[in-house]
CSV table of C-alpha atoms and ligand atoms in Angstrom, one decimal:
chain,number,residue,atom,x,y,z
A,1,MET,CA,-0.4,0.2,0.2
A,2,THR,CA,1.2,3.6,-0.8
A,3,ASN,CA,0.7,6.5,1.7
A,4,LYS,CA,-1.7,8.8,0.2
A,5,PRO,CA,-2.6,11.6,1.3
A,6,ASP,CA,-6.5,12.0,3.0
A,7,SER,CA,-8.8,13.2,0.1
A,8,GLU,CA,-7.6,10.4,-2.1
A,9,ASP,CA,-8.3,7.7,0.6
A,10,ASN,CA,-11.9,8.7,-0.2
A,11,GLU,CA,-12.9,6.0,-3.1
A,12,ILE,CA,-15.7,4.6,-5.0
A,13,LEU,CA,-15.4,1.2,-3.9
A,14,GLY,CA,-17.0,-0.1,-7.2
A,15,LEU,CA,-21.1,-0.8,-7.9
A,16,HIS,CA,-23.3,-0.8,-4.9
A,17,HIS,CA,-26.7,-2.0,-6.2
A,18,VAL,CA,-28.8,-1.5,-9.6
A,19,THR,CA,-32.4,-0.5,-9.3
A,20,ALA,CA,-34.3,-1.4,-11.8
A,21,ILE,CA,-38.5,-1.2,-12.7
A,22,ALA,CA,-40.0,-4.9,-13.3
A,23,GLY,CA,-44.0,-5.7,-14.6
A,24,ASN,CA,-44.9,-9.0,-12.5
A,25,PRO,CA,-42.9,-9.8,-9.2
A,26,GLN,CA,-43.7,-13.7,-9.2
A,27,THR,CA,-42.0,-13.6,-13.1
A,28,ASN,CA,-39.4,-11.4,-11.9
A,29,ILE,CA,-38.4,-13.7,-8.7
A,30,ASP,CA,-38.6,-17.0,-10.9
A,31,PHE,CA,-36.2,-15.5,-13.1
A,32,TYR,CA,-33.5,-14.3,-11.1
A,33,THR,CA,-33.7,-16.8,-8.2
A,34,GLY,CA,-35.1,-19.5,-10.3
A,35,ILE,CA,-33.1,-19.0,-13.9
A,36,LEU,CA,-29.5,-16.6,-12.7
A,37,GLY,CA,-29.8,-18.7,-9.4
A,38,LEU,CA,-29.3,-15.4,-7.3
A,39,ARG,CA,-30.7,-15.3,-3.5
A,40,LEU,CA,-33.6,-13.3,-3.1
A,41,VAL,CA,-31.9,-11.6,-0.3
A,42,LYS,CA,-34.6,-9.2,1.2
A,43,LEU,CA,-38.4,-9.1,0.4
A,44,THR,CA,-39.7,-5.6,1.3
A,45,VAL,CA,-41.5,-2.6,-0.4
A,46,ASN,CA,-40.6,0.5,-2.1
A,47,PHE,CA,-40.4,3.0,0.8
A,48,ASP,CA,-41.4,5.7,-1.4
A,49,ASP,CA,-44.6,3.8,-2.1
A,50,PRO,CA,-45.2,1.1,0.2
A,51,ASN,CA,-47.8,-0.9,-1.9
A,52,THR,CA,-45.2,-1.9,-4.5
A,53,TYR,CA,-42.6,-4.4,-3.2
A,54,HIS,CA,-38.8,-3.6,-3.5
A,55,LEU,CA,-36.8,-7.1,-4.1
A,56,TYR,CA,-33.6,-7.4,-3.4
A,57,TYR,CA,-31.3,-10.3,-5.2
A,58,GLY,CA,-27.5,-11.0,-4.4
A,59,ASP,CA,-25.1,-13.6,-3.4
A,60,LYS,CA,-25.6,-15.4,-0.3
A,61,VAL,CA,-25.8,-12.3,2.1
A,62,GLY,CA,-26.1,-9.8,-0.6
A,63,HIS,CA,-22.8,-8.2,-0.6
A,64,PRO,CA,-22.7,-4.8,-1.9
A,65,GLY,CA,-21.7,-4.7,-5.9
A,66,SER,CA,-24.3,-8.4,-6.3
A,67,VAL,CA,-27.1,-6.3,-5.8
A,68,LEU,CA,-29.9,-6.1,-8.1
A,69,THR,CA,-33.2,-4.8,-7.1
A,70,PHE,CA,-36.5,-4.2,-8.8
A,71,PHE,CA,-40.0,-2.3,-8.4
A,72,PRO,CA,-42.3,-4.4,-9.9
A,73,TRP,CA,-45.3,-2.7,-11.1
A,74,PRO,CA,-47.7,-5.4,-12.2
A,75,ASN,CA,-49.4,-2.8,-14.9
A,76,ALA,CA,-46.5,-1.0,-15.7
A,77,PRO,CA,-46.0,-0.1,-20.0
A,78,ARG,CA,-42.6,-1.0,-21.2
A,79,GLY,CA,-40.1,1.7,-21.2
A,80,VAL,CA,-37.4,3.1,-23.8
A,81,ARG,CA,-33.9,1.7,-23.3
A,82,GLY,CA,-32.3,4.4,-24.3
A,83,THR,CA,-29.7,7.6,-23.8
A,84,GLY,CA,-29.8,9.0,-19.9
A,85,GLN,CA,-29.9,5.3,-18.5
A,86,VAL,CA,-28.3,2.3,-17.7
A,87,THR,CA,-28.7,0.3,-21.0
A,88,VAL,CA,-26.6,-2.8,-19.6
A,89,THR,CA,-26.4,-4.7,-16.2
A,90,SER,CA,-23.3,-7.4,-16.7
A,91,PHE,CA,-22.6,-9.8,-14.2
A,92,SER,CA,-19.7,-11.9,-13.6
A,93,ILE,CA,-19.4,-15.7,-13.8
A,94,PRO,CA,-16.5,-17.9,-13.6
A,95,ASP,CA,-13.8,-18.5,-16.5
A,96,GLY,CA,-15.3,-21.7,-18.0
A,97,SER,CA,-18.7,-20.8,-17.3
A,98,MET,CA,-19.9,-19.5,-20.8
A,99,ASP,CA,-20.9,-23.1,-22.3
A,100,TYR,CA,-22.7,-23.8,-19.0
A,101,TRP,CA,-24.8,-21.0,-18.7
A,102,LYS,CA,-25.3,-20.6,-22.7
A,103,VAL,CA,-27.3,-23.7,-22.4
A,104,ARG,CA,-29.0,-23.2,-19.3
A,105,LEU,CA,-30.3,-19.8,-21.1
A,106,ARG,CA,-31.3,-21.8,-23.9
A,107,GLU,CA,-33.3,-24.8,-22.1
A,108,ASN,CA,-35.2,-22.1,-20.0
A,109,ARG,CA,-36.3,-20.1,-22.9
A,110,VAL,CA,-34.1,-17.1,-21.9
A,111,ARG,CA,-33.9,-14.4,-25.0
A,112,ALA,CA,-30.3,-14.1,-25.9
A,113,GLU,CA,-27.7,-13.6,-28.0
A,114,GLU,CA,-24.6,-15.2,-29.6
A,115,VAL,CA,-21.6,-15.4,-27.3
A,116,ALA,CA,-19.4,-12.4,-28.2
A,117,THR,CA,-16.0,-11.0,-27.5
A,118,ARG,CA,-15.1,-7.1,-26.6
A,119,PHE,CA,-11.7,-5.3,-26.1
A,120,ASP,CA,-9.4,-7.5,-28.3
A,121,GLY,CA,-11.2,-10.7,-27.5
A,122,LYS,CA,-9.8,-9.8,-23.6
A,123,GLU,CA,-13.3,-9.9,-22.5
A,124,GLU,CA,-16.4,-12.5,-23.3
A,125,TYR,CA,-19.9,-11.5,-23.0
A,126,LEU,CA,-23.5,-13.5,-23.6
A,127,THR,CA,-26.2,-10.6,-23.7
A,128,PHE,CA,-29.8,-11.8,-22.8
A,129,TYR,CA,-32.9,-10.4,-21.7
A,130,ASP,CA,-34.9,-10.8,-18.9
A,131,ASN,CA,-39.0,-11.6,-19.2
A,132,ASP,CA,-39.3,-7.4,-19.0
A,133,ASP,CA,-36.8,-7.0,-21.7
A,134,LEU,CA,-33.9,-5.6,-19.1
A,135,LYS,CA,-31.0,-6.1,-21.1
A,136,LEU,CA,-28.3,-7.7,-19.1
A,137,GLU,CA,-25.3,-9.5,-19.8
A,138,LEU,CA,-22.9,-12.4,-18.2
A,139,VAL,CA,-19.0,-11.8,-18.6
A,140,THR,CA,-15.9,-13.4,-18.1
A,141,SER,CA,-12.6,-11.8,-17.7
A,142,ASP,CA,-9.4,-12.9,-16.2
A,143,LYS,CA,-9.7,-11.1,-13.5
A,144,SER,CA,-12.9,-12.9,-12.3
A,145,LYS,CA,-11.0,-15.2,-10.5
A,146,SER,CA,-10.5,-12.8,-7.8
A,147,LEU,CA,-14.0,-12.6,-7.0
A,148,ALA,CA,-14.3,-16.0,-6.1
A,149,GLU,CA,-13.6,-14.6,-2.7
A,150,ARG,CA,-15.4,-11.5,-2.4
A,151,PHE,CA,-18.9,-13.3,-3.6
A,152,VAL,CA,-20.3,-16.3,-1.8
A,153,PRO,CA,-23.0,-18.3,-4.1
A,154,TRP,CA,-26.4,-19.5,-2.1
A,155,GLU,CA,-25.5,-22.7,-1.4
A,156,ARG,CA,-29.2,-23.5,-1.7
A,157,SER,CA,-29.4,-21.6,-5.5
A,158,PRO,CA,-30.7,-24.3,-8.8
A,159,VAL,CA,-26.8,-23.4,-10.3
A,160,THR,CA,-24.1,-25.2,-9.2
A,161,GLN,CA,-21.5,-23.2,-7.3
A,162,GLU,CA,-18.7,-23.4,-9.0
A,163,ARG,CA,-20.9,-21.7,-12.2
A,164,ALA,CA,-22.6,-18.9,-10.2
A,165,ILE,CA,-22.9,-15.9,-10.5
A,166,ARG,CA,-20.4,-13.8,-8.9
A,167,GLY,CA,-21.7,-10.3,-8.2
A,168,PHE,CA,-21.5,-7.4,-11.4
A,169,HIS,CA,-19.1,-7.0,-13.8
A,170,SER,CA,-20.2,-3.7,-15.0
A,171,VAL,CA,-22.7,-1.3,-16.2
A,172,VAL,CA,-23.0,0.5,-19.3
A,173,LEU,CA,-24.6,4.7,-19.3
A,174,SER,CA,-25.7,5.4,-22.3
A,175,GLU,CA,-24.9,8.9,-23.1
A,176,GLU,CA,-25.9,11.3,-25.7
A,177,GLY,CA,-22.8,13.3,-25.1
A,178,TYR,CA,-20.0,11.7,-23.2
A,179,GLU,CA,-17.6,14.5,-21.6
A,180,LYS,CA,-19.7,15.6,-19.1
A,181,THR,CA,-20.4,12.1,-17.3
A,182,ALA,CA,-16.5,11.0,-18.5
A,183,SER,CA,-15.8,14.2,-16.2
A,184,LEU,CA,-17.8,13.4,-13.2
A,185,LEU,CA,-16.2,9.7,-13.5
A,186,LYS,CA,-12.6,11.4,-14.0
A,187,ASP,CA,-12.4,14.2,-11.9
A,188,THR,CA,-15.1,13.9,-9.3
A,189,MET,CA,-15.4,10.5,-8.4
A,190,ARG,CA,-12.2,9.3,-9.6
A,191,PHE,CA,-12.3,6.6,-12.1
A,192,ARG,CA,-9.5,5.9,-14.3
A,193,LEU,CA,-10.0,5.4,-18.2
A,194,VAL,CA,-8.4,2.2,-18.7
A,195,GLU,CA,-9.6,0.7,-22.1
A,196,GLU,CA,-11.6,2.2,-25.1
A,197,GLU,CA,-13.2,0.5,-28.0
A,198,GLY,CA,-15.2,2.7,-30.1
A,199,GLU,CA,-17.8,4.3,-28.8
A,200,ARG,CA,-16.9,2.9,-25.5
A,201,PHE,CA,-15.1,4.0,-22.4
A,202,ARG,CA,-14.4,2.1,-19.6
A,203,TYR,CA,-13.8,3.4,-16.6
A,204,GLU,CA,-12.2,2.4,-13.0
A,205,SER,CA,-12.6,2.8,-9.9
A,206,SER,CA,-10.6,1.8,-6.2
A,207,SER,CA,-8.6,-1.2,-7.3
A,208,GLY,CA,-10.0,-1.6,-9.8
A,209,GLY,CA,-11.4,-4.9,-11.9
A,210,PRO,CA,-14.7,-6.1,-12.1
A,211,THR,CA,-17.6,-4.8,-9.9
A,212,THR,CA,-15.6,-1.6,-10.4
A,213,PHE,CA,-16.5,-1.0,-14.3
A,214,VAL,CA,-18.3,1.4,-16.1
A,215,ASP,CA,-18.9,1.8,-19.4
A,216,LEU,CA,-19.2,4.2,-21.0
A,217,ILE,CA,-21.0,4.6,-24.6
A,218,CYS,CA,-21.5,7.6,-26.5
A,219,GLN,CA,-25.0,6.9,-28.4
A,220,PRO,CA,-26.3,10.0,-29.8
A,221,ALA,CA,-28.2,8.2,-32.3
A,222,LEU,CA,-29.9,6.4,-29.7
A,223,LEU,CA,-33.7,7.6,-28.6
A,224,ARG,CA,-33.7,8.8,-25.1
A,225,GLY,CA,-34.7,6.2,-22.7
A,226,ILE,CA,-38.1,6.4,-20.7
A,227,VAL,CA,-37.7,4.5,-17.0
A,228,LEU,CA,-40.4,2.3,-17.2
A,229,ALA,CA,-40.7,-1.4,-17.1
A,230,GLY,CA,-37.6,-3.4,-18.6
A,231,THR,CA,-35.2,-0.1,-17.6
A,232,VAL,CA,-32.7,0.6,-15.0
A,233,HIS,CA,-34.1,3.4,-12.7
A,234,HIS,CA,-30.6,3.9,-11.0
A,235,VAL,CA,-27.4,2.8,-10.7
A,236,ALA,CA,-25.7,2.6,-6.9
A,237,PHE,CA,-21.7,3.3,-5.9
A,238,ARG,CA,-20.5,2.3,-3.0
A,239,THR,CA,-18.6,4.3,-0.2
A,240,SER,CA,-17.0,2.9,3.1
A,241,ASP,CA,-18.9,4.7,5.4
A,242,ASP,CA,-21.6,7.9,6.5
A,243,ASN,CA,-18.5,9.8,6.8
A,244,GLN,CA,-16.8,9.0,3.3
A,245,GLN,CA,-20.9,9.5,2.1
A,246,LYS,CA,-20.7,13.0,3.5
A,247,THR,CA,-17.5,14.1,1.8
A,248,TRP,CA,-18.9,12.7,-1.5
A,249,ARG,CA,-22.3,14.7,-1.2
A,250,GLU,CA,-19.7,18.0,-0.7
A,251,ASP,CA,-17.3,16.9,-3.8
A,252,ILE,CA,-21.0,16.1,-5.6
A,253,ILE,CA,-22.3,20.1,-4.7
A,254,LYS,CA,-18.9,21.2,-5.5
A,255,ALA,CA,-19.2,20.0,-9.0
A,256,GLY,CA,-22.5,21.9,-9.6
A,257,LEU,CA,-24.7,18.8,-9.1
A,258,ASN,CA,-27.7,18.9,-6.9
A,259,PRO,CA,-27.8,15.7,-4.7
A,260,THR,CA,-30.4,14.6,-2.1
A,261,PRO,CA,-30.0,15.0,1.7
A,262,VAL,CA,-28.5,11.5,2.8
A,263,ILE,CA,-32.0,8.9,3.0
A,264,ASP,CA,-32.1,5.7,5.3
A,265,ARG,CA,-32.9,3.1,3.4
A,266,GLN,CA,-32.4,0.8,6.7
A,267,TYR,CA,-30.2,-1.5,4.6
A,268,PHE,CA,-27.5,0.9,3.5
A,269,HIS,CA,-27.8,5.2,3.4
A,270,SER,CA,-27.8,6.9,0.5
A,271,VAL,CA,-27.6,10.1,-1.7
A,272,TYR,CA,-29.2,10.5,-5.3
A,273,PHE,CA,-28.0,13.0,-7.8
A,274,ARG,CA,-28.6,13.1,-11.4
A,275,GLU,CA,-25.2,13.3,-13.2
A,276,PRO,CA,-24.8,15.5,-16.4
A,277,GLY,CA,-26.3,13.3,-19.3
A,278,GLY,CA,-29.0,12.0,-16.9
A,279,VAL,CA,-28.7,8.9,-15.4
A,280,LEU,CA,-29.7,8.6,-11.9
A,281,PHE,CA,-26.6,8.0,-9.7
A,282,GLU,CA,-26.7,7.1,-5.9
A,283,ILE,CA,-23.5,6.9,-3.6
A,284,ALA,CA,-24.6,4.1,-1.2
A,285,THR,CA,-23.0,2.9,2.1
A,286,ASP,CA,-21.9,-0.8,2.4
A,287,PRO,CA,-23.3,-0.9,6.1
A,288,PRO,CA,-25.6,-1.7,7.7
A,289,GLY,CA,-26.0,-4.7,5.3
A,290,PHE,CA,-28.8,-7.0,4.8
A,291,THR,CA,-28.8,-8.9,8.0
A,292,LEU,CA,-29.9,-5.8,10.1
A,293,ASP,CA,-33.4,-7.3,10.6
A,294,GLU,CA,-33.4,-11.3,9.6
A,295,PRO,CA,-30.0,-13.8,10.1
A,296,GLU,CA,-28.3,-14.8,7.4
A,297,ASP,CA,-30.3,-18.5,6.7
A,298,LYS,CA,-33.5,-16.3,6.9
A,299,LEU,CA,-32.8,-13.3,4.3
A,300,GLY,CA,-35.7,-12.6,1.8
A,301,THR,CA,-37.8,-15.7,3.6
A,302,THR,CA,-40.8,-13.0,5.0
A,303,LEU,CA,-41.8,-9.2,4.7
A,304,LYS,CA,-39.7,-6.8,6.1
A,305,LEU,CA,-41.0,-3.2,6.6
A,306,PRO,CA,-38.8,-0.4,8.1
A,307,PRO,CA,-39.9,0.7,11.5
A,308,TRP,CA,-41.9,3.8,10.3
A,309,LEU,CA,-44.3,1.6,8.0
A,310,GLU,CA,-44.9,-1.3,10.5
A,311,PRO,CA,-47.9,0.3,11.8
A,312,SER,CA,-49.2,0.0,8.4
A,313,ARG,CA,-48.4,-3.7,8.1
A,314,LYS,CA,-51.6,-5.0,7.4
A,315,ARG,CA,-52.9,-2.4,5.1
A,316,ILE,CA,-49.4,-3.0,2.8
A,317,GLU,CA,-50.2,-6.3,3.3
A,318,LYS,CA,-53.3,-6.4,1.8
A,319,ALA,CA,-52.3,-4.0,-1.1
A,320,LEU,CA,-49.6,-6.5,-2.1
A,321,PRO,CA,-49.9,-9.4,-4.6
A,322,LYS,CA,-49.1,-12.5,-3.0
A,323,VAL,CA,-45.9,-14.1,-4.2
A,324,GLU,CA,-44.6,-17.4,-3.7
A,325,LEU,CA,-40.5,-17.9,-3.4
A,326,PHE,CA,-39.2,-19.9,-6.0
A,327,GLY,CA,-36.5,-22.7,-5.3
A,328,ALA,CA,-35.0,-23.7,-1.5
A,329,ALA,CA,-38.2,-22.0,0.5
A,330,LYS,CA,-40.6,-24.4,-1.5
A,331,LYS,CA,-43.3,-22.9,1.3
A,332,PRO,CA,-44.9,-20.6,-1.0
A,333,LEU,CA,-45.3,-17.6,1.2
A,334,VAL,CA,-48.8,-16.0,1.4
A,335,GLN,CA,-49.0,-12.3,1.5
A,336,ASN,CA,-52.5,-11.9,3.0
A,337,GLN,CA,-51.7,-14.5,5.7
A,338,ALA,CA,-50.1,-13.1,8.7
A,339,ILE,CA,-46.3,-13.8,8.4
A,340,ALA,CA,-44.7,-14.4,11.9
B,1,LIG,ZN1,-30.7,2.3,-4.8
């Protein structure tokens, strides 16, 4: 380790979570747990709209960097994937797993493209889509090995452990013009440009590698994105604690942007702001994490509400559509019955 001045110790540690809009919550649960083999690490509601679920998927404990979350709106129209959005969310898979996943997606009738490569063949990726047309990728790269230690597959996943998804690889930001976003990433958030190919510029933060990558793609011909079902609502970046988050908030204001106050999301604390290209960014703390209100072996098995919504539990449970947890839980979770 080199000695760095204090101000530079404040690093964006990589991606924290990605939040997208879905349609039917059951279809969403079946896809992400049943096919992709992620664990539902939290079943809760959208704190800003408590009649809607907020579903969190991740590795065994929902480590920051592995967490894809959804607001499922059963009757939401399809959105438009376009500029001002995260248009691709990529997961890392272990080396040598691409054939396994190709077959798995095909057998489950998942819409997928052919395996392709980028950056002179250094990176192999498989593009596919969930039932709401959210664009996803599975990526292998030479750094995937180190991720095996950081992300712990869920042992009851239907995907074999040695093939399991190991957190995020990267996200793609589609931009009409990229200079201001590039400057935000580089000058304010201290990302480094590490690769470029055509209109794709890859930035990384902190120690670098998968889960710290942000690919900026300049796509002026693309339609402006509309955030509805099948699109990403926002992307969150990791900060280690509340103090560092405070510093980030000040730095974002200095960059001329307009962050929210710190908002308590129970499992992390959040500051949101819109980057110059229109993508909603969040800076989220690593702690306290998903074991805050239920033990590790019970994550995602009952509906959790923050203390301020607990008095409304009966009404909220009645308004939410019933869902059954897929796979390991076996026991259907019926929302309209009392949940202990
Ligand atoms: Zn978020």
